[in-house]
Tab-separated table of C-alpha atoms in Angstrom:
chain	number	residue	atom	x	y	z
A	1220	ASP	CA	14.511	6.137	6.543
A	1221	GLN	CA	12.744	5.745	3.161
A	1222	GLN	CA	13.699	2.312	1.851
A	1223	VAL	CA	11.640	2.664	-1.316
A	1224	LYS	CA	11.965	5.852	-3.305
A	1225	GLN	CA	10.128	7.305	-6.292
A	1226	ASN	CA	12.053	10.367	-7.270
A	1227	SER	CA	9.620	11.715	-9.805
A	1228	PRO	CA	6.536	13.145	-8.113
A	1229	SER	CA	4.792	13.582	-11.468
A	1230	LEU	CA	4.920	12.545	-15.121
A	1231	SER	CA	2.967	13.733	-18.198
A	1232	VAL	CA	2.686	11.592	-21.317
A	1233	GLN	CA	0.761	11.885	-24.570
A	1234	GLU	CA	-1.896	9.241	-25.189
A	1235	GLY	CA	-0.532	6.290	-27.145
A	1236	ARG	CA	3.069	6.883	-26.026
A	1237	ILE	CA	5.028	4.880	-23.476
A	1238	SER	CA	4.945	5.841	-19.732
A	1239	ILE	CA	7.958	4.819	-17.653
A	1240	LEU	CA	7.688	5.076	-13.920
A	1241	ASN	CA	10.814	4.448	-11.837
A	1242	CYS	CA	11.473	3.168	-8.369
A	1243	ASP	CA	14.669	2.615	-6.351
A	1244	TYR	CA	15.158	0.717	-3.173
A	1245	THR	CA	17.902	0.387	-0.573
A	1246	ASN	CA	17.176	-2.841	1.309
A	1247	SER	CA	18.914	-5.796	-0.405
A	1248	MET	CA	16.613	-8.143	1.488
A	1249	PHE	CA	13.618	-7.042	-0.570
A	1250	ASP	CA	12.536	-9.934	-2.846
A	1251	TYR	CA	9.050	-9.107	-3.930
A	1252	PHE	CA	7.953	-5.944	-5.644
A	1253	LEU	CA	4.560	-4.597	-6.600
A	1254	TRP	CA	3.019	-1.610	-8.322
A	1255	TYR	CA	-0.256	-0.153	-7.183
A	1256	LYS	CA	-2.445	2.416	-8.841
A	1257	LYS	CA	-4.488	4.888	-6.807
A	1258	TYR	CA	-7.316	7.128	-7.941
A	1259	PRO	CA	-8.551	9.989	-5.715
A	1260	ALA	CA	-10.918	8.822	-2.930
A	1261	GLU	CA	-10.117	5.163	-3.566
A	1262	GLY	CA	-7.726	2.716	-2.031
A	1263	PRO	CA	-4.624	1.486	-3.919
A	1264	THR	CA	-5.421	-1.166	-6.576
A	1265	PHE	CA	-2.924	-3.886	-7.287
A	1266	LEU	CA	-1.468	-3.624	-10.778
A	1267	ILE	CA	1.509	-6.012	-11.276
A	1268	SER	CA	4.200	-7.675	-9.240
A	1269	ILE	CA	7.587	-9.300	-9.739
A	1270	SER	CA	9.629	-11.724	-7.677
A	1271	SER	CA	13.412	-11.220	-7.358
A	1272	ILE	CA	14.017	-14.436	-9.276
A	1273	LYS	CA	12.794	-12.696	-12.391
A	1274	ASP	CA	13.890	-9.598	-14.207
A	1275	LYS	CA	10.710	-8.906	-16.134
A	1276	ASN	CA	6.986	-9.528	-15.860
A	1277	GLU	CA	4.294	-8.596	-18.328
A	1278	ASP	CA	0.587	-8.221	-18.051
A	1279	GLY	CA	-1.098	-6.770	-21.054
A	1280	ARG	CA	-0.002	-3.140	-21.467
A	1281	PHE	CA	1.954	-3.254	-18.219
A	1282	THR	CA	5.526	-4.514	-17.896
A	1283	VAL	CA	7.688	-4.319	-14.827
A	1284	PHE	CA	11.479	-4.623	-15.061
A	1285	LEU	CA	13.743	-5.420	-12.167
A	1286	ASN	CA	17.459	-4.627	-12.013
A	1287	LYS	CA	18.668	-6.184	-8.743
A	1288	SER	CA	22.249	-5.096	-9.003
A	1289	ALA	CA	21.122	-1.468	-9.372
A	1290	LYS	CA	18.208	-1.946	-6.848
A	1291	HIS	CA	15.911	-0.397	-9.398
A	1292	LEU	CA	12.608	-1.321	-10.952
A	1293	SER	CA	10.479	0.368	-13.540
A	1294	LEU	CA	6.942	0.145	-14.763
A	1295	HIS	CA	6.287	0.552	-18.484
A	1296	ILE	CA	2.786	1.293	-19.808
A	1297	VAL	CA	2.345	0.867	-23.539
A	1298	PRO	CA	0.349	2.429	-25.037
A	1299	SER	CA	-0.694	4.942	-22.386
A	1300	GLN	CA	-4.420	5.769	-22.139
A	1301	PRO	CA	-6.166	8.669	-20.460
A	1302	GLY	CA	-7.741	6.168	-17.936
A	1303	ASP	CA	-4.164	5.388	-16.739
A	1304	SER	CA	-4.002	8.894	-15.141
A	1305	ALA	CA	-3.531	8.119	-11.414
A	1306	VAL	CA	-0.931	7.988	-8.724
A	1307	TYR	CA	1.304	4.951	-9.022
A	1308	PHE	CA	3.053	3.477	-5.976
A	1309	CYS	CA	5.932	1.135	-5.914
A	1310	ALA	CA	6.050	-1.306	-2.964
A	1311	ALA	CA	8.522	-3.933	-1.750
A	1312	SER	CA	8.624	-6.665	0.827
A	1313	ALA	CA	11.235	-9.093	2.212
A	1314	TRP	CA	10.800	-12.819	2.783
A	1315	ASN	CA	11.094	-12.391	6.540
A	1316	THR	CA	8.506	-9.628	6.809
A	1317	GLY	CA	5.519	-11.476	5.258
A	1318	ASN	CA	3.113	-9.168	3.641
A	1319	GLN	CA	4.409	-5.942	5.222
A	1320	PHE	CA	4.994	-3.645	2.288
A	1321	TYR	CA	7.235	-0.634	2.091
A	1322	PHE	CA	5.852	1.964	-0.225
A	1323	GLY	CA	7.360	4.761	-2.199
A	1324	THR	CA	5.886	8.246	-2.177
A	1325	GLY	CA	4.146	7.806	-5.496
A	1326	THR	CA	4.305	9.257	-9.003
A	1327	SER	CA	1.308	11.080	-10.376
A	1328	LEU	CA	0.864	10.090	-14.022
A	1329	THR	CA	-1.166	12.279	-16.349
A	1330	VAL	CA	-1.965	10.915	-19.797
A	1331	ILE	CA	-2.862	13.759	-22.148
A	1332	PRO	CA	-5.477	12.940	-24.805
B	72	GLU	CA	-16.701	-12.527	-3.576
B	73	THR	CA	-16.754	-9.243	-1.579
B	74	GLY	CA	-13.808	-6.858	-1.501
B	75	VAL	CA	-12.253	-5.012	1.429
B	76	THR	CA	-14.602	-2.532	3.019
B	77	GLN	CA	-13.785	0.133	5.636
B	78	SER	CA	-15.953	2.220	7.890
B	79	PRO	CA	-16.466	5.112	8.350
B	80	THR	CA	-15.177	6.770	5.173
B	81	HIS	CA	-14.623	10.091	6.875
B	82	LEU	CA	-14.214	11.067	10.537
B	83	ILE	CA	-13.403	14.238	12.437
B	84	LYS	CA	-12.097	13.907	16.003
B	85	THR	CA	-10.656	16.310	18.587
B	86	ARG	CA	-7.091	16.077	19.850
B	87	GLY	CA	-6.914	13.756	22.874
B	88	GLN	CA	-9.928	11.724	21.835
B	89	GLN	CA	-9.935	8.003	20.894
B	90	VAL	CA	-11.049	6.543	17.614
B	91	THR	CA	-11.890	3.082	16.250
B	92	LEU	CA	-11.730	2.290	12.579
B	93	ARG	CA	-13.170	-0.924	11.128
B	94	CYS	CA	-12.308	-3.221	8.219
B	95	SER	CA	-13.934	-6.268	6.650
B	96	SER	CA	-11.445	-8.464	4.856
B	97	GLN	CA	-11.883	-9.865	1.391
B	98	SER	CA	-13.539	-13.305	1.510
B	99	GLY	CA	-10.973	-16.058	2.094
B	100	HIS	CA	-8.207	-13.816	3.327
B	101	ASN	CA	-6.877	-14.412	6.864
B	102	THR	CA	-4.367	-11.596	7.132
B	103	VAL	CA	-5.131	-7.946	7.668
B	104	SER	CA	-2.651	-5.067	7.606
B	105	TRP	CA	-3.211	-1.398	8.474
B	106	TYR	CA	-1.443	1.475	6.842
B	107	GLN	CA	-1.324	5.190	7.478
B	108	GLN	CA	-1.045	7.487	4.446
B	109	ALA	CA	-0.217	11.122	5.234
B	110	LEU	CA	-0.741	13.745	2.610
B	111	GLY	CA	1.786	13.490	-0.164
B	112	GLN	CA	3.316	10.335	1.264
B	113	GLY	CA	3.108	6.628	0.495
B	114	PRO	CA	1.263	4.219	2.849
B	115	GLN	CA	3.204	3.486	6.029
B	116	PHE	CA	2.839	0.062	7.685
B	117	ILE	CA	1.227	0.176	11.139
B	118	PHE	CA	0.743	-3.492	11.980
B	119	GLN	CA	-0.567	-6.792	10.676
B	120	TYR	CA	-2.826	-9.404	12.125
B	121	TYR	CA	-2.893	-13.071	11.196
B	122	ARG	CA	-5.470	-15.376	12.742
B	123	GLU	CA	-6.326	-12.919	15.479
B	124	GLU	CA	-2.694	-12.304	16.581
B	125	GLU	CA	-0.375	-9.389	15.833
B	126	ASN	CA	2.125	-10.540	13.202
B	127	GLY	CA	4.448	-7.591	12.724
B	128	ARG	CA	4.425	-3.924	13.648
B	129	GLY	CA	5.801	-0.770	12.059
B	130	ASN	CA	7.297	2.236	13.792
B	131	PHE	CA	4.103	3.423	15.486
B	132	PRO	CA	3.619	4.127	19.206
B	133	PRO	CA	1.582	1.802	21.484
B	134	ARG	CA	-1.395	4.121	21.384
B	135	PHE	CA	-2.016	2.518	17.951
B	136	SER	CA	-3.566	-0.877	18.664
B	137	GLY	CA	-5.635	-3.370	16.857
B	138	LEU	CA	-7.828	-6.448	16.923
B	139	GLN	CA	-8.659	-9.130	14.500
B	140	PHE	CA	-11.872	-11.179	14.992
B	141	PRO	CA	-12.639	-14.839	14.162
B	142	ASN	CA	-14.273	-13.814	10.938
B	143	TYR	CA	-10.973	-12.040	10.054
B	144	SER	CA	-12.513	-8.507	10.255
B	145	SER	CA	-10.347	-6.018	12.087
B	146	GLU	CA	-10.274	-2.800	14.079
B	147	LEU	CA	-7.670	-0.140	14.436
B	148	ASN	CA	-7.806	1.872	17.649
B	149	VAL	CA	-5.915	5.093	18.195
B	150	ASN	CA	-5.813	6.637	21.711
B	151	ALA	CA	-4.891	10.146	22.712
B	152	LEU	CA	-5.239	11.535	19.166
B	153	GLU	CA	-2.649	14.039	17.979
B	154	LEU	CA	-2.935	16.479	15.097
B	155	ASP	CA	-0.291	14.483	13.181
B	156	ASP	CA	-2.599	11.479	13.236
B	157	SER	CA	-4.636	13.184	10.553
B	158	ALA	CA	-4.275	10.928	7.545
B	159	LEU	CA	-5.922	8.303	5.313
B	160	TYR	CA	-5.983	4.943	7.059
B	161	LEU	CA	-5.930	1.948	4.741
B	162	CYS	CA	-6.782	-1.577	5.509
B	163	ALA	CA	-5.447	-4.383	3.310
B	164	SER	CA	-6.250	-8.057	3.319
B	165	SER	CA	-4.129	-10.879	1.871
B	166	LEU	CA	-3.496	-14.599	1.977
B	167	MET	CA	-0.767	-15.433	4.380
B	168	ALA	CA	0.382	-18.444	2.409
B	169	GLY	CA	3.489	-16.964	0.973
B	170	VAL	CA	3.964	-13.310	0.034
B	171	SER	CA	1.244	-12.130	-2.231
B	172	GLU	CA	-0.455	-8.909	-3.224
B	173	ALA	CA	-2.606	-7.110	-0.719
B	174	PHE	CA	-6.023	-5.878	-1.513
B	175	PHE	CA	-6.895	-2.484	-0.095
B	176	GLY	CA	-10.072	-0.925	1.040
B	177	GLN	CA	-11.098	2.613	0.142
B	178	GLY	CA	-9.731	4.021	3.336
B	179	THR	CA	-10.912	6.144	6.273
B	180	ARG	CA	-10.002	9.794	6.127
B	181	LEU	CA	-9.331	10.884	9.759
B	182	THR	CA	-9.020	14.552	10.579
B	183	VAL	CA	-7.897	15.570	14.055
B	184	VAL	CA	-8.647	19.163	15.036
């Protein structure tokens, strides 16, 4: 049972425009959410996180939005750059599972120069 | 400060054999988690070790076992390898004090033939 879902396997965006990656989850116990970026032949790299007590967290060009009632989060990248081309994974954890993360299947982002 | 390192990077084994994968945690991290990432999927949690003891396990059979050593490095052992065990195995280290982001190694690509 996939508790974290990323329904868009791929996304293409022009350089300079906004990239929006979406993630849905089913487990209402999840209270901590993360986004990871993964390049080929490398492990996932932590990008940004958000706790369930917030609905928005920003870090430079990256902003994560959390809508708890809809069990939905999104990652906005503005402006998008060619170096952002990678696979992006959404992950979630619950307070009673420590650092056990549940990952989505990933969205492959291509930023076109 | 060193990052998470895994060895070997690639490995080919025959069905029925046993394999040991190794991971060195990031300096200062006392928690290690192992994930399996099959092709086209997100990482799936195998188990986690905290201070040398198993601290959570995902939906994997007992032939997947692990160890954590006093220096917080870790091993993943898989017995009686099956073709479906072919995947990227990721090790992640984190601080156990509260839920926090995990830092991943580059992974070990295991192919079972």
